[in-house]
mmCIF file of C-alpha atoms in Angstrom:
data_model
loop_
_atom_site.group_PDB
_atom_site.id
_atom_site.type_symbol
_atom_site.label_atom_id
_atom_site.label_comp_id
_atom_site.label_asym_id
_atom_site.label_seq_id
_atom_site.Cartn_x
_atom_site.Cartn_y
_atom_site.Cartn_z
ATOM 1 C CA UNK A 178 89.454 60.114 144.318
ATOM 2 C CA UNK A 179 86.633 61.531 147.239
ATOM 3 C CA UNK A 180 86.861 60.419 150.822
ATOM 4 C CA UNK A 181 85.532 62.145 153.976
ATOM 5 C CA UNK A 182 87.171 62.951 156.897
ATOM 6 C CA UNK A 183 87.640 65.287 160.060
ATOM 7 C CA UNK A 184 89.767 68.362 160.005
ATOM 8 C CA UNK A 185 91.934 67.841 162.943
ATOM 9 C CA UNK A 186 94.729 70.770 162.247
ATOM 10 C CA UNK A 187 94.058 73.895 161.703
ATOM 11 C CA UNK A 188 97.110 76.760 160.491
ATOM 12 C CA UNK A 189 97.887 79.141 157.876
ATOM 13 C CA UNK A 190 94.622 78.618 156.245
ATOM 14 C CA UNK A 191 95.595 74.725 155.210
ATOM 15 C CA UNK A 192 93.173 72.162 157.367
ATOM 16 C CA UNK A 193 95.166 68.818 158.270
ATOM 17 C CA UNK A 194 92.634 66.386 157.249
ATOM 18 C CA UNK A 195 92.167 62.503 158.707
ATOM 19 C CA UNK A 196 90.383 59.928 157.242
ATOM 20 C CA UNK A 197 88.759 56.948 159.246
ATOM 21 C CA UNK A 198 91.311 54.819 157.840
ATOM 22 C CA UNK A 199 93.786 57.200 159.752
ATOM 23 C CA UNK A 200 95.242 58.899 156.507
ATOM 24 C CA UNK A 201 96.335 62.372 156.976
ATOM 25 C CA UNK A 202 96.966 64.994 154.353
ATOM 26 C CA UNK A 203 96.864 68.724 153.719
ATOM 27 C CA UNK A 204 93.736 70.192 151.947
ATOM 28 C CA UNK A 205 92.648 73.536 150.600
ATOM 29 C CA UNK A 206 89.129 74.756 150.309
ATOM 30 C CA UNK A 207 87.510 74.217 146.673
ATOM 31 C CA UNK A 208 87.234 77.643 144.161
ATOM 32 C CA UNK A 209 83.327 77.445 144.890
ATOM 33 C CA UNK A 210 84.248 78.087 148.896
ATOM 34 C CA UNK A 211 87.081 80.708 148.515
ATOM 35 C CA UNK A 212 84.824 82.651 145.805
ATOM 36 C CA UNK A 213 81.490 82.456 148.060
ATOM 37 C CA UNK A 214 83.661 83.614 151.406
ATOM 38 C CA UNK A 215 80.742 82.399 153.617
ATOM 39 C CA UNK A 216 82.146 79.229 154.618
ATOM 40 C CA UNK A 217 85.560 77.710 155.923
ATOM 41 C CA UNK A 218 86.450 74.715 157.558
ATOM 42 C CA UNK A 219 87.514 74.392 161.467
ATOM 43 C CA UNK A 220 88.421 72.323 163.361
ATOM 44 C CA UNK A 221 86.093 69.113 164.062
ATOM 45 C CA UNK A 222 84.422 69.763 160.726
ATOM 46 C CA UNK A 223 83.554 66.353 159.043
ATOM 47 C CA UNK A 224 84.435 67.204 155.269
ATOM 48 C CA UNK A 225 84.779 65.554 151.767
ATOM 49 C CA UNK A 226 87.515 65.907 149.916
ATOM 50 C CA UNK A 227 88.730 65.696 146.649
ATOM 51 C CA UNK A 228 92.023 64.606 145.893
ATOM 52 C CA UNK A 229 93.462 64.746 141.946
ATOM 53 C CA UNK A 230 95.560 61.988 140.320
ATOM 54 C CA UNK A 231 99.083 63.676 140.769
ATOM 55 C CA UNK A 232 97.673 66.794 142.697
ATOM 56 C CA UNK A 233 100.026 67.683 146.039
ATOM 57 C CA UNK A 234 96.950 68.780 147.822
ATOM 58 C CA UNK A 235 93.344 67.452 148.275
ATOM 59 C CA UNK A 236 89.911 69.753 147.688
ATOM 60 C CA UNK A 237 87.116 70.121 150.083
ATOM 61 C CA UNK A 238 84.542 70.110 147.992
ATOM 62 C CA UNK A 239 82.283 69.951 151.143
ATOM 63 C CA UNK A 240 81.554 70.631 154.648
ATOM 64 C CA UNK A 241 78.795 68.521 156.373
ATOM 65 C CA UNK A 242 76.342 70.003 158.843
ATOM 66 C CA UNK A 243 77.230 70.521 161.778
ATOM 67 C CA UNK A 244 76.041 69.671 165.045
ATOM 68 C CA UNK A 245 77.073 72.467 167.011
ATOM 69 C CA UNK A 246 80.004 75.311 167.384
ATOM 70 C CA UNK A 247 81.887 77.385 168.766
ATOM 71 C CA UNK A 248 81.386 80.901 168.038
ATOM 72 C CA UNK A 249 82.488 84.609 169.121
ATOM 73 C CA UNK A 250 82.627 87.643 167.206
ATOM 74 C CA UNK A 251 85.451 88.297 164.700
ATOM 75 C CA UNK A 252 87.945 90.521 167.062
ATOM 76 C CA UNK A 253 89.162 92.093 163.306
ATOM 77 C CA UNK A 254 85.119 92.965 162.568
ATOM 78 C CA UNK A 255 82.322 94.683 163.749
ATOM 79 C CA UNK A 256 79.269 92.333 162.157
ATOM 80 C CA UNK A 257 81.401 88.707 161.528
ATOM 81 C CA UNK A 258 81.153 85.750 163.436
ATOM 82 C CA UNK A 259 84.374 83.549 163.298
ATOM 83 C CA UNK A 260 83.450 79.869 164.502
ATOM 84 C CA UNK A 261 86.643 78.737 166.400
ATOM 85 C CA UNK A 262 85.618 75.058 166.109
ATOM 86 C CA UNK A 263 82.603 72.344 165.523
ATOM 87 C CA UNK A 264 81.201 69.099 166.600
ATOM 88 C CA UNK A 265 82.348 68.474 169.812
ATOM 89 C CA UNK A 266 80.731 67.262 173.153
ATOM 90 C CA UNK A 267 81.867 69.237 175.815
ATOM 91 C CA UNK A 268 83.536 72.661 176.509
ATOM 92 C CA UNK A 269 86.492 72.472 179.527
ATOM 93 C CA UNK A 270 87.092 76.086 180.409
ATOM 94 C CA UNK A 271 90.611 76.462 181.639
ATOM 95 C CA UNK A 272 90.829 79.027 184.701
ATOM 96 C CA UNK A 273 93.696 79.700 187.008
ATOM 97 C CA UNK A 274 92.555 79.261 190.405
ATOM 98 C CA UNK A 275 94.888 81.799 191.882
ATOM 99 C CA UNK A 276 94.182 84.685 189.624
ATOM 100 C CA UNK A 277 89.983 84.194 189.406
ATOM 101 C CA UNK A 278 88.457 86.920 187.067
ATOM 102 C CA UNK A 279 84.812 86.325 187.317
ATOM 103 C CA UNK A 280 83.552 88.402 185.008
ATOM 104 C CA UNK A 281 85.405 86.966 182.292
ATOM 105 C CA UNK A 282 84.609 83.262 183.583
ATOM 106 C CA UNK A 283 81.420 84.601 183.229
ATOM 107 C CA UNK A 284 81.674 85.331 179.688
ATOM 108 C CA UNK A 285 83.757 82.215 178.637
ATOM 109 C CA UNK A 286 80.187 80.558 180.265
ATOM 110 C CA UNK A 287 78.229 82.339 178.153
ATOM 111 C CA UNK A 288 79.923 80.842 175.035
ATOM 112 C CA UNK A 289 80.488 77.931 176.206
ATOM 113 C CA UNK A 290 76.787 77.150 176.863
ATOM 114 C CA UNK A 291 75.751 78.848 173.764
ATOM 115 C CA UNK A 292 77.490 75.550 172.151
ATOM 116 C CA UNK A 293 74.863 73.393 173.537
ATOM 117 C CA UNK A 294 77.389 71.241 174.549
ATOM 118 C CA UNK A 295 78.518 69.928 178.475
ATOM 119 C CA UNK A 296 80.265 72.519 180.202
ATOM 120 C CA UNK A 297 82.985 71.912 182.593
ATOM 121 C CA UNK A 298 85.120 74.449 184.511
ATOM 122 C CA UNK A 299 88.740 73.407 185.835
ATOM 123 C CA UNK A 300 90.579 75.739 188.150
ATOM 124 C CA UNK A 301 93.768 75.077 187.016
ATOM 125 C CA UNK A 302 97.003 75.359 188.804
ATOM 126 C CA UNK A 303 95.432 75.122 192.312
ATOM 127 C CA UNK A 304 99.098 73.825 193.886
ATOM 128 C CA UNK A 305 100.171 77.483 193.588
ATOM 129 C CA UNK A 306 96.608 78.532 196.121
ATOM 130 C CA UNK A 307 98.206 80.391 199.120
ATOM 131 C CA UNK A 308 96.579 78.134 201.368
ATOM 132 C CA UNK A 309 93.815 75.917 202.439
ATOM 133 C CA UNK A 310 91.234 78.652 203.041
ATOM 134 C CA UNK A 311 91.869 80.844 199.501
ATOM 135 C CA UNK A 312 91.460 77.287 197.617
ATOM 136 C CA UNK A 313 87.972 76.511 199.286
ATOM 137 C CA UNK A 314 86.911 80.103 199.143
ATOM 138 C CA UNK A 315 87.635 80.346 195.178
ATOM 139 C CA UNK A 316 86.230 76.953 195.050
ATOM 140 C CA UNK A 317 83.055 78.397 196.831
ATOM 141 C CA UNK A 318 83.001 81.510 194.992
ATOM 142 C CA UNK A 319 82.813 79.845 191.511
ATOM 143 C CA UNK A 320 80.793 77.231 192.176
ATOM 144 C CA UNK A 321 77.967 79.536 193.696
ATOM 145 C CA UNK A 322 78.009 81.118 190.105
ATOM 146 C CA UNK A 323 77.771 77.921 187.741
ATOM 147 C CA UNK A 324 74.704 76.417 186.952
ATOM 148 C CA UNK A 325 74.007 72.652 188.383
ATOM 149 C CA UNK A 326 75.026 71.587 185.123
ATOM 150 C CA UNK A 327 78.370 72.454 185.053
ATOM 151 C CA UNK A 328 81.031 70.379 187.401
ATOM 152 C CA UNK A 329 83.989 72.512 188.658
ATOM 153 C CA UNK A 330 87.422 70.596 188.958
ATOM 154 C CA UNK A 331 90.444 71.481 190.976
ATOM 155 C CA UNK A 332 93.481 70.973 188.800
ATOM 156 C CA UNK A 333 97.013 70.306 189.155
ATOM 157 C CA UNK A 334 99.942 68.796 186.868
ATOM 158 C CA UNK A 335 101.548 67.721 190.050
ATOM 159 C CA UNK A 336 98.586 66.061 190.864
ATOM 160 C CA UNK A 337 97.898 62.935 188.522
ATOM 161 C CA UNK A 338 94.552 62.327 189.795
ATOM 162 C CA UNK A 339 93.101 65.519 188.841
ATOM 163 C CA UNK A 340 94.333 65.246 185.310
ATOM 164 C CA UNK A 341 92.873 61.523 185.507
ATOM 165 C CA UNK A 342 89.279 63.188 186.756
ATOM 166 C CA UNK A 343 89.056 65.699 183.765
ATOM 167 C CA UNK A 344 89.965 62.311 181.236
ATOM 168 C CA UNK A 345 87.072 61.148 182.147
ATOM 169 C CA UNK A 346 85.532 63.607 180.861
ATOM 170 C CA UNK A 347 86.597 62.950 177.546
ATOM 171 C CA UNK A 348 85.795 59.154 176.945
ATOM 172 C CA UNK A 349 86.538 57.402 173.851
ATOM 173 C CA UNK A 350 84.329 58.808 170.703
ATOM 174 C CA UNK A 351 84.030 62.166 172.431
ATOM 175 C CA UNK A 352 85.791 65.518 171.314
ATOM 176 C CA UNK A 353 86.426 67.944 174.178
ATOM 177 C CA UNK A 354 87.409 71.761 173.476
ATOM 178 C CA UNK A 355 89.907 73.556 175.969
ATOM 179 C CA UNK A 356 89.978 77.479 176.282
ATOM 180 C CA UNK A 357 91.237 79.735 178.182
ATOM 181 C CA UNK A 358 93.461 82.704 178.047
ATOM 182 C CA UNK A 359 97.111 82.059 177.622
ATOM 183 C CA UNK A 360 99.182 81.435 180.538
ATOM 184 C CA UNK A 361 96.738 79.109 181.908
ATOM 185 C CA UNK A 362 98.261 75.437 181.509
ATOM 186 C CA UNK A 363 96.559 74.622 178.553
ATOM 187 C CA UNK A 364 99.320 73.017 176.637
ATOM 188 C CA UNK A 365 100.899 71.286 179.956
ATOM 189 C CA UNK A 366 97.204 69.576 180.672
ATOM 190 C CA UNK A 367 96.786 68.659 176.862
ATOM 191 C CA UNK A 368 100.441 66.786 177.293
ATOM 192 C CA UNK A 369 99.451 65.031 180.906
ATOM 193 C CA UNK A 370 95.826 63.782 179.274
ATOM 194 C CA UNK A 371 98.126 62.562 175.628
ATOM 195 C CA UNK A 372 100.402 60.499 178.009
ATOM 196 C CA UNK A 373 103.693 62.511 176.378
ATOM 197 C CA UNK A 374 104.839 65.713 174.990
ATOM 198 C CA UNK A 375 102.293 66.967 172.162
ATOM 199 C CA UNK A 376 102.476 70.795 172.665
ATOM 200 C CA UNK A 377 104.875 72.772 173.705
ATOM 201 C CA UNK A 378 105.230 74.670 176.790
ATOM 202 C CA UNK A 379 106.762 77.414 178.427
ATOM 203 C CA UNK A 380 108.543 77.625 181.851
ATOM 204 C CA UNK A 381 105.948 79.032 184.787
ATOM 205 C CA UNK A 382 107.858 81.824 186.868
ATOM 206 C CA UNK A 383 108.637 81.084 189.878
ATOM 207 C CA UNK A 384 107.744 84.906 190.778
ATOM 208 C CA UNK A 385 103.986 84.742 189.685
ATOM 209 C CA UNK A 386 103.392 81.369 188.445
ATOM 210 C CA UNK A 387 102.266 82.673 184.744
ATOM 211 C CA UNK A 388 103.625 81.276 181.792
ATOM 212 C CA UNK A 389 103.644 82.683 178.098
ATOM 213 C CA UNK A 390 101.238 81.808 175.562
ATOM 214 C CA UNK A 391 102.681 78.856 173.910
ATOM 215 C CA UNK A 392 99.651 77.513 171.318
ATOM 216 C CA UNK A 393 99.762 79.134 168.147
ATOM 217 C CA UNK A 394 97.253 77.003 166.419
ATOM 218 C CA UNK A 395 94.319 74.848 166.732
ATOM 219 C CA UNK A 396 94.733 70.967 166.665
ATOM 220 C CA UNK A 397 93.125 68.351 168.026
ATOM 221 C CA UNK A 398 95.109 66.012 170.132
ATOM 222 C CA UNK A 399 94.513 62.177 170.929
ATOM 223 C CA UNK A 400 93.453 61.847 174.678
ATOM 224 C CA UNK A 401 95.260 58.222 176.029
ATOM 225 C CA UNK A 402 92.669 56.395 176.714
ATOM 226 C CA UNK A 403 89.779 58.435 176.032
ATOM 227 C CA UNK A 404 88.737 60.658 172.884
ATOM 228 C CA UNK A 405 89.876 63.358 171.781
ATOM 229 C CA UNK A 406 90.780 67.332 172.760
ATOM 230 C CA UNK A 407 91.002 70.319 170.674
ATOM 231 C CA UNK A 408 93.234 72.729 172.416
ATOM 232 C CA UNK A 409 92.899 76.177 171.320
ATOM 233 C CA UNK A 410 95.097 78.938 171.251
ATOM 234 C CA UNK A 411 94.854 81.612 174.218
ATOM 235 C CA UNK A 412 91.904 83.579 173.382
ATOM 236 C CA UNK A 413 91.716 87.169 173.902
ATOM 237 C CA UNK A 414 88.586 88.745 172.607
ATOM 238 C CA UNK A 415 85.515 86.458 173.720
ATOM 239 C CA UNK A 416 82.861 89.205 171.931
ATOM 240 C CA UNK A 417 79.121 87.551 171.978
ATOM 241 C CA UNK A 418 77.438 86.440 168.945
ATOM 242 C CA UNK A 419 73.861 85.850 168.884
ATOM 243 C CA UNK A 420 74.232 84.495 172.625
ATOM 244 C CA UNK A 421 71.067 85.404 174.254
ATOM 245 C CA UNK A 422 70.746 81.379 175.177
ATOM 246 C CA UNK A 423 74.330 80.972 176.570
ATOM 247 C CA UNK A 424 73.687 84.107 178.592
ATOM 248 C CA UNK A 425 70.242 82.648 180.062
ATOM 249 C CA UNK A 426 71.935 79.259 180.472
ATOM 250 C CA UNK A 427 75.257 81.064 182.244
ATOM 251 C CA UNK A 428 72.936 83.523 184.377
ATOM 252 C CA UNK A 429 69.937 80.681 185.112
ATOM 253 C CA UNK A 430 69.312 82.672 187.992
ATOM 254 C CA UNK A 431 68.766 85.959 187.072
ATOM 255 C CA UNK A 432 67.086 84.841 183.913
ATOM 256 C CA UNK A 433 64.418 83.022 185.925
ATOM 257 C CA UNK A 434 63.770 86.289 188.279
ATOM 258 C CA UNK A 435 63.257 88.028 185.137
ATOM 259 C CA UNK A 436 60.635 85.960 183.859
ATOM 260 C CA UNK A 437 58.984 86.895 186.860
ATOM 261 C CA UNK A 438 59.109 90.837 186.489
ATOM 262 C CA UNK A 439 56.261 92.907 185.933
ATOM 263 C CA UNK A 440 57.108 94.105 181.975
ATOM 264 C CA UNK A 441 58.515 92.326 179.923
ATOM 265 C CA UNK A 442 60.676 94.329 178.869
ATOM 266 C CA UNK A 443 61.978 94.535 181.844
ATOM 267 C CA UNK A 444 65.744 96.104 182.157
ATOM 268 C CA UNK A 445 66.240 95.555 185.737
ATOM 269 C CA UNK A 446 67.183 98.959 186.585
ATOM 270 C CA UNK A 447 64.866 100.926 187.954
ATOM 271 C CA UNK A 448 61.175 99.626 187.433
ATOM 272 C CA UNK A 449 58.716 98.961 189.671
ATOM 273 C CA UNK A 450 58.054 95.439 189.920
ATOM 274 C CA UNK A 451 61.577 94.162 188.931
ATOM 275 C CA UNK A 452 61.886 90.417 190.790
ATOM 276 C CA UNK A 453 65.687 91.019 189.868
ATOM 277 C CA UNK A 454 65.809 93.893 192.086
ATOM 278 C CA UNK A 455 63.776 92.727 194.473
ATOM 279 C CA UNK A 456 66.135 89.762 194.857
ATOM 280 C CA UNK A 457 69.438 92.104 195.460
ATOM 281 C CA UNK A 458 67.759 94.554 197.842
ATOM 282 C CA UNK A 459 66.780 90.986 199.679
ATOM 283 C CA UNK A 460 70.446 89.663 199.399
ATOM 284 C CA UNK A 461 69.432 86.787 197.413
ATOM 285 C CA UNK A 462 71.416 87.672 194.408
ATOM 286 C CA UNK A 463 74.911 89.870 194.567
ATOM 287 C CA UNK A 464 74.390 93.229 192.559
ATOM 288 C CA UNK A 465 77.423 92.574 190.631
ATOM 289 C CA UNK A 466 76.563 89.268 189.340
ATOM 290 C CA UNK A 467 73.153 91.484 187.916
ATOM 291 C CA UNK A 468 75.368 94.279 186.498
ATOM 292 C CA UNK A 469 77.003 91.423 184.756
ATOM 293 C CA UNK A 470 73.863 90.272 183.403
ATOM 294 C CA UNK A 471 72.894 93.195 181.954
ATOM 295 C CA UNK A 472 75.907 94.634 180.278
ATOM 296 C CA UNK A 473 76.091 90.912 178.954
ATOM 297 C CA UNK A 474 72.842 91.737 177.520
ATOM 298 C CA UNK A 475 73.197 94.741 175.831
ATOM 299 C CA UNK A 476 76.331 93.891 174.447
ATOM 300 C CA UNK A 477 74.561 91.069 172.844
ATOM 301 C CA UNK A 478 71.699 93.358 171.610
ATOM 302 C CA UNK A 479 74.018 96.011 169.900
ATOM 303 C CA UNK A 480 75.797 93.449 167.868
ATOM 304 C CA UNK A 481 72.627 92.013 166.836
ATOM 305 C CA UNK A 482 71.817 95.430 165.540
ATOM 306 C CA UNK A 483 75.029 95.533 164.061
ATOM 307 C CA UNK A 484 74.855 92.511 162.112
ATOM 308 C CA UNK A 485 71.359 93.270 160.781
ATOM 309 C CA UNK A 486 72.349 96.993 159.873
ATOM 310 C CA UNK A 487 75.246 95.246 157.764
ATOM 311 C CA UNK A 488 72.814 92.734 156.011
ATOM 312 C CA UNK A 489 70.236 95.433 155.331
ATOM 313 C CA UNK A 490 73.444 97.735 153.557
ATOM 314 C CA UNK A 491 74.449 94.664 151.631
ATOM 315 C CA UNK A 492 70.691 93.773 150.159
ATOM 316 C CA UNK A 493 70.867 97.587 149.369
ATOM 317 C CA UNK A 494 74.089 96.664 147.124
ATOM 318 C CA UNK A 495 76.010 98.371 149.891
ATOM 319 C CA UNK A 496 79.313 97.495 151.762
ATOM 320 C CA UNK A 497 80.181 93.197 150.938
ATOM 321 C CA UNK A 498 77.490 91.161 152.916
ATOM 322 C CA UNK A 499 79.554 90.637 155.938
ATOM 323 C CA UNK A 500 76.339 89.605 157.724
ATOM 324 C CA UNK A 501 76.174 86.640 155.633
ATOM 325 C CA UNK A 502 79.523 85.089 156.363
ATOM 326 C CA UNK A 503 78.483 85.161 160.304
ATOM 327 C CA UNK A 504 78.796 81.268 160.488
ATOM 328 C CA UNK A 505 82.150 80.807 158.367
#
């Protein structure tokens, strides 16, 4: 028997399947994936699947296009992509008001807008601000770095209304994804937007206000009222992949001054006839927020390099083509 469905579990390898009838089982990949190694299925995947008279476990025998994904570098390799999830609509970016790091906001933007998908940021756990004038500050601070695109919620699990405001966000038929680094309220938000206890969480202390990283794998949770959110575990290494659009869409601002330098090849260091330098010795653009920019850039430049030097090696009969499972 064949059927298609949506992979919306995600641990130890075996994808929790649902059908549109609402049918859940287990599935493994078919012989033809595992033996190719360039493809697996994530989370949000729309699949077919197999399933054998008397087997215990369905096939996917295949993975249908997707629309978009999420994508970082393989933390384990130099020249992999590992796609973290697919077909959603919008990208919430979890970040704890009190302990803002902008640089890596900045690249969880980059990602996030490489998606193609809406981009949202919520500062989360703003009860625990010190006062009045540090929550508007932060507030200031991060929305002076977003594009116009992206809205920036305050966000509280002692405040129902700001769990209500990032719902709607996530109406009915919609898939949202949630990252952030562990310790952020992930798991208590996914709970408060579910309407009951889905994922479990871990005490904050009362010392710092952190809690432990609680999410161990990726599932994709029922939003009451609304659609649907994959929460994803606390993600550590957020290395770019082929993200020379998220970084132009994360950095609009610098990006457009740099259309307007004089080469373009422009590295915004020291050249004459730099607009992006011109625009920091004005004040119009913070030199760190450049810095950013460009170390964003390179980093993005030596792993295209990377990637290409390990297809080249692996059309040579070199090393296994680990350029080719980029997209898995």
């Amino acid at each position: 028997m064949q059927c298609s469905g949506t992979v919306v579990k995600l641990d130890r390898g075996f994808p929790l399947i649902r059908t549109q009838d609402g049918g859940e089982f287990r599935c493994k990949h078919a012989t033809a994936y595992v033996k190719g190694g360039n493809l697996r299925a994530v989370i949000g995947d729309r699949v077919v699947v197999d399933l054998p008279d008397g087997a215990d476990m369905a096939q996917i025998i295949d993975i249908l296009p997707r629309k978009n994904q999420f994508i970082r570098k393989d933390p384990a390799e130099r020249a992999i992509a590992q796609v973290l999830a697919a077909n959603f609509d919008t990208v919430i970016i979890a970040h704890p008001l009190s302990e803002l790091n902008i640089r890596r906001l900045e690249r969880e933007l980059v990602l996030a807008h490489e998606t193609g998908a809406r981009v949202v940021v919520a500062l989360t756990k703003s009860d625990l601000a010190e006062d009045e004038a540090q929550l508007n500050a932060t507030l200031a601070l991060v929305r002076d770095i977003v594009s116009d695109q992206v809205d920036v919620l305050l966000v509280s699990e002692k405040e129902p209304e700001s769990i209500e405001l990032v719902r709607s966000y996530i109406p009915k038929g919609s898939i949202a994804v949630l990252i952030g680094r562990s310790g952020v309220g992930k798991s208590s938000m996914v709970n408060l937007l579910a309407g009951g206890h889905v994922m479990d969480t871990t005490p904050v202390r009362e010392s710092d206000g952190k809690g432990r990283h609680t999410t161990v794998s990726r599932a994709m949770i029922d939003v009451r009222g609304g659609g649907s959110v994959v929460d994803m575990p606390g993600v550590r290494g957020l290395g770019l992949w082929e993200s020379a659009d998220g970084i132009a869409a994360a950095f609009s601002d610098v990006a457009e001054l740099a259309g307007k330098c004089r080469f373009r090849d422009c590295k915004h260091e020291k050249e004459p006839g730099c607009a992006v330098l011109e625009a920091v010795e004005a004040g119009e653009i913070p030199v760190a927020r450049v810095e950013s920019y460009r170390n964003l850039m390179q980093e993005n430049e030596e792993q295209r390099k990377r990637r290409e030097e390990a297809e080249r090696q692996a059309s040579r009969g070199g090393a296994p083509s680990k350029g080719r499972r980029r997209k898995r």
